[in-house]
Tab-separated table of C-alpha atoms in Angstrom:
chain	number	residue	atom	x	y	z
A	1	UNK	CA	181.565	118.962	33.348
A	2	UNK	CA	179.659	116.207	35.250
A	3	UNK	CA	180.046	112.892	33.505
A	4	UNK	CA	177.049	110.631	32.783
A	5	UNK	CA	178.507	108.038	35.102
A	6	UNK	CA	178.502	110.596	37.931
A	7	UNK	CA	175.015	111.663	37.052
A	8	UNK	CA	173.724	108.120	37.202
A	9	UNK	CA	175.620	107.554	40.502
A	10	UNK	CA	173.908	110.611	42.005
A	11	UNK	CA	170.499	109.484	40.850
A	12	UNK	CA	170.917	105.998	42.239
A	13	UNK	CA	172.192	107.309	45.490
A	14	UNK	CA	169.198	109.485	46.008
A	15	UNK	CA	166.731	107.026	44.494
A	16	UNK	CA	168.004	104.149	46.792
A	17	UNK	CA	166.927	106.113	49.806
A	18	UNK	CA	163.361	105.134	48.868
A	19	UNK	CA	161.593	102.626	51.062
A	20	UNK	CA	162.589	99.250	49.631
A	21	UNK	CA	158.977	98.103	49.729
A	22	UNK	CA	158.012	100.906	47.438
A	23	UNK	CA	161.137	101.255	45.377
A	24	UNK	CA	161.296	99.330	42.078
A	25	UNK	CA	164.420	98.475	40.194
A	26	UNK	CA	165.049	100.718	37.303
A	27	UNK	CA	166.831	99.646	34.114
A	28	UNK	CA	169.477	101.853	32.552
A	29	UNK	CA	167.175	103.216	29.815
A	30	UNK	CA	164.657	104.177	32.518
A	31	UNK	CA	167.219	106.033	34.486
A	32	UNK	CA	168.394	107.938	31.432
A	33	UNK	CA	164.726	108.823	30.623
A	34	UNK	CA	164.101	110.235	34.027
A	35	UNK	CA	167.387	112.205	34.040
A	36	UNK	CA	166.477	113.787	30.686
A	37	UNK	CA	162.933	114.592	31.806
A	38	UNK	CA	164.343	115.957	35.013
A	39	UNK	CA	166.885	118.201	33.259
A	40	UNK	CA	164.227	119.677	30.920
A	41	UNK	CA	161.578	120.139	33.571
A	42	UNK	CA	164.050	121.912	35.913
A	43	UNK	CA	165.164	124.300	33.220
A	44	UNK	CA	161.580	125.100	32.257
A	45	UNK	CA	160.474	125.592	35.870
A	46	UNK	CA	163.458	127.674	36.989
A	47	UNK	CA	164.277	129.703	33.845
A	48	UNK	CA	161.239	129.479	31.552
A	49	UNK	CA	159.094	132.483	30.537
A	50	UNK	CA	156.504	131.630	33.092
A	51	UNK	CA	159.141	132.471	35.732
A	52	UNK	CA	159.636	135.940	34.483
A	53	UNK	CA	161.871	135.317	31.522
A	54	UNK	CA	165.391	133.972	31.012
A	55	UNK	CA	167.552	136.965	32.014
A	56	UNK	CA	165.799	137.830	35.179
A	57	UNK	CA	169.129	137.727	37.148
A	58	UNK	CA	172.790	137.687	36.215
A	59	UNK	CA	173.052	134.232	37.867
A	60	UNK	CA	170.417	132.747	35.635
A	61	UNK	CA	172.212	134.278	32.648
A	62	UNK	CA	175.371	132.465	33.579
A	63	UNK	CA	173.605	129.273	34.347
A	64	UNK	CA	172.280	128.637	30.925
A	65	UNK	CA	174.462	130.846	28.681
A	66	UNK	CA	175.751	127.692	26.890
A	67	UNK	CA	172.230	127.066	25.637
A	68	UNK	CA	171.637	130.490	24.206
A	69	UNK	CA	171.836	130.853	20.386
A	70	UNK	CA	172.302	134.590	19.484
A	71	UNK	CA	171.352	136.649	16.580
A	72	UNK	CA	169.951	133.919	14.382
A	73	UNK	CA	168.128	135.370	11.313
A	74	UNK	CA	164.651	134.263	10.365
A	75	UNK	CA	162.816	134.966	7.127
A	76	UNK	CA	159.225	136.214	7.306
A	77	UNK	CA	155.995	135.317	5.410
A	78	UNK	CA	153.508	138.103	5.014
A	79	UNK	CA	150.056	136.863	6.196
A	80	UNK	CA	148.539	140.292	5.717
A	81	UNK	CA	149.873	143.835	6.004
A	82	UNK	CA	149.588	143.664	9.759
A	83	UNK	CA	150.901	140.146	10.466
A	84	UNK	CA	154.144	138.241	9.514
A	85	UNK	CA	155.038	134.751	10.523
A	86	UNK	CA	158.449	132.960	10.951
A	87	UNK	CA	158.865	129.257	11.220
A	88	UNK	CA	160.777	128.237	14.363
A	89	UNK	CA	161.369	124.799	12.990
A	90	UNK	CA	163.806	126.377	10.498
A	91	UNK	CA	166.256	127.419	13.336
A	92	UNK	CA	169.658	125.670	13.392
A	93	UNK	CA	168.897	124.335	16.904
A	94	UNK	CA	165.682	123.023	18.462
A	95	UNK	CA	163.877	126.010	19.889
A	96	UNK	CA	162.953	125.856	23.592
A	97	UNK	CA	161.891	129.511	24.409
A	98	UNK	CA	162.864	133.028	23.388
A	99	UNK	CA	165.417	135.226	25.038
A	100	UNK	CA	165.082	138.427	22.986
A	101	UNK	CA	164.400	139.411	19.351
A	102	UNK	CA	164.695	142.380	16.936
A	103	UNK	CA	162.677	143.079	13.805
A	104	UNK	CA	164.290	144.567	10.562
A	105	UNK	CA	161.661	146.779	8.978
A	106	UNK	CA	161.335	149.323	6.224
A	107	UNK	CA	159.072	152.374	5.749
A	108	UNK	CA	159.317	154.694	2.709
A	109	UNK	CA	162.988	155.698	2.196
A	110	UNK	CA	163.934	154.254	5.697
A	111	UNK	CA	165.274	150.804	4.809
A	112	UNK	CA	166.190	147.870	7.076
A	113	UNK	CA	165.694	149.681	10.361
A	114	UNK	CA	166.072	147.724	13.652
A	115	UNK	CA	162.924	147.697	15.811
A	116	UNK	CA	162.938	146.262	19.315
A	117	UNK	CA	160.483	143.486	19.975
A	118	UNK	CA	158.201	143.199	22.945
A	119	UNK	CA	156.842	139.705	23.711
A	120	UNK	CA	153.180	139.770	24.519
A	121	UNK	CA	150.863	136.980	25.669
A	122	UNK	CA	147.805	136.003	23.718
A	123	UNK	CA	145.596	137.216	26.591
A	124	UNK	CA	147.144	140.669	26.340
A	125	UNK	CA	147.382	140.887	22.634
A	126	UNK	CA	143.995	142.403	21.706
A	127	UNK	CA	144.470	145.091	24.305
A	128	UNK	CA	148.081	146.018	23.320
A	129	UNK	CA	147.518	145.857	19.480
A	130	UNK	CA	144.788	148.529	19.897
A	131	UNK	CA	146.636	150.702	22.426
A	132	UNK	CA	148.254	153.677	20.604
A	133	UNK	CA	150.980	153.766	23.203
A	134	UNK	CA	151.862	150.049	22.939
A	135	UNK	CA	151.012	148.947	19.509
A	136	UNK	CA	153.674	148.625	16.745
A	137	UNK	CA	155.251	151.894	15.924
A	138	UNK	CA	158.061	152.401	13.411
A	139	UNK	CA	158.897	155.909	14.670
A	140	UNK	CA	159.255	154.575	18.191
A	141	UNK	CA	161.421	151.640	16.849
A	142	UNK	CA	159.064	149.133	18.681
A	143	UNK	CA	156.846	146.286	17.681
A	144	UNK	CA	155.310	143.241	19.260
A	145	UNK	CA	155.613	139.460	18.824
A	146	UNK	CA	153.761	136.388	19.842
A	147	UNK	CA	154.661	132.639	19.677
A	148	UNK	CA	152.261	129.802	18.746
A	149	UNK	CA	152.348	126.394	16.987
A	150	UNK	CA	156.125	126.508	16.155
A	151	UNK	CA	155.785	129.935	14.757
A	152	UNK	CA	156.892	133.511	15.747
A	153	UNK	CA	154.385	136.212	14.701
A	154	UNK	CA	155.662	139.826	14.169
A	155	UNK	CA	153.255	142.675	13.822
A	156	UNK	CA	153.004	145.996	11.915
A	157	UNK	CA	150.523	148.768	12.168
A	158	UNK	CA	150.187	148.586	8.444
A	159	UNK	CA	152.420	151.534	7.650
A	160	UNK	CA	155.730	149.654	7.511
A	161	UNK	CA	156.865	146.308	6.139
A	162	UNK	CA	158.824	143.671	8.010
A	163	UNK	CA	161.934	142.284	6.136
A	164	UNK	CA	163.146	139.732	8.667
A	165	UNK	CA	163.680	139.018	12.282
A	166	UNK	CA	166.654	138.266	14.408
A	167	UNK	CA	166.227	135.974	17.368
A	168	UNK	CA	168.158	135.098	20.494
A	169	UNK	CA	166.791	131.922	21.908
A	170	UNK	CA	167.283	128.973	24.240
A	171	UNK	CA	167.933	125.673	22.621
A	172	UNK	CA	166.973	122.309	24.091
A	173	UNK	CA	169.913	120.865	26.190
A	174	UNK	CA	171.631	117.823	24.739
A	175	UNK	CA	170.162	114.684	26.095
A	176	UNK	CA	172.400	112.778	28.441
A	177	UNK	CA	173.050	109.140	27.609
A	178	UNK	CA	175.034	106.124	28.555
A	179	UNK	CA	176.568	103.377	26.284
A	180	UNK	CA	175.254	99.919	26.720
A	181	UNK	CA	171.738	99.667	25.491
A	182	UNK	CA	169.695	100.044	22.257
A	183	UNK	CA	167.299	103.006	21.632
A	184	UNK	CA	163.748	102.467	20.552
A	185	UNK	CA	164.737	103.358	16.947
A	186	UNK	CA	167.329	100.646	16.875
A	187	UNK	CA	170.428	102.943	17.308
A	188	UNK	CA	173.058	102.205	19.912
A	189	UNK	CA	173.444	104.373	22.933
A	190	UNK	CA	176.612	106.376	23.535
A	191	UNK	CA	178.102	108.364	26.357
A	192	UNK	CA	176.814	111.949	26.500
A	193	UNK	CA	177.792	113.969	29.556
A	194	UNK	CA	175.816	116.707	31.395
A	195	UNK	CA	176.531	119.912	29.456
A	196	UNK	CA	175.239	122.428	32.004
A	197	UNK	CA	177.252	123.873	34.832
A	198	UNK	CA	178.214	121.359	37.526
A	199	UNK	CA	176.330	123.121	40.300
A	200	UNK	CA	173.018	122.434	38.425
A	201	UNK	CA	173.569	118.747	38.358
A	202	UNK	CA	172.094	118.127	41.759
A	203	UNK	CA	169.001	120.239	41.054
A	204	UNK	CA	168.350	118.208	37.867
A	205	UNK	CA	169.021	114.834	39.650
A	206	UNK	CA	166.625	115.867	42.434
A	207	UNK	CA	163.921	116.662	39.835
A	208	UNK	CA	164.635	113.276	38.032
A	209	UNK	CA	164.173	111.405	41.414
A	210	UNK	CA	161.102	113.410	42.043
A	211	UNK	CA	159.611	112.274	38.782
A	212	UNK	CA	160.679	108.685	39.394
A	213	UNK	CA	159.162	108.836	42.854
A	214	UNK	CA	155.893	110.146	41.430
A	215	UNK	CA	155.726	107.214	39.023
A	216	UNK	CA	155.668	104.771	41.854
A	217	UNK	CA	153.499	107.043	44.082
A	218	UNK	CA	156.035	107.489	46.917
A	219	UNK	CA	154.939	110.661	48.741
A	220	UNK	CA	157.809	110.699	51.248
A	221	UNK	CA	160.558	110.788	48.632
A	222	UNK	CA	158.646	113.121	46.508
A	223	UNK	CA	158.448	115.529	49.493
A	224	UNK	CA	162.253	115.221	50.035
A	225	UNK	CA	163.101	115.874	46.487
A	226	UNK	CA	160.691	118.852	46.291
A	227	UNK	CA	162.312	120.338	49.443
A	228	UNK	CA	165.744	120.001	47.797
A	229	UNK	CA	164.450	121.645	44.589
A	230	UNK	CA	162.932	124.510	46.463
A	231	UNK	CA	166.120	125.133	48.422
A	232	UNK	CA	167.970	125.648	45.121
A	233	UNK	CA	165.683	128.492	44.056
């Protein structure tokens, strides 16, 4: 595990390479802010759904396995006989993005049968929901889900009811912190180390330096940081 002290040291080492005429001194709370923004942005850019989903490779699975919450059960609210919603704010951890999910559904005498969920985008939804080969089908043990406004929506073709859903998801990483200052809410800061694998620390620090460089409009350091980030892909 990379300690917060080492993370700050790495940040300062890279940040100090900025031209002294363009570099501004950063206070500890500002460094912590950039580090946390860098960690989150790097996770979303490298592993988020826009990059093809979480488990696109075995390496990526290993990278962030610590953040995966598995098989958490969510209740459903019936909006109509075709649509059911689940509140993602009710999860035990703060939801970042989905990994996979299953629907527990019933039809006639077939009770609590597991259906496999297919995530669809809102752009594709209208086409898929009306396609007999892709729309929800109890016999094929498949249905579709969408995500919006802190809710997960699960769909039926109207012939079966949805009892609940089970979700594997990525939680937000713990925010790193360093003792020695007071937060905006008046609480005292405390040491919180980097919880992801050690080899991801430099990538996240590069992103943090990139963000800090952008805030002071330093194109040279932004290019250096961006190059380092791309090499890590």
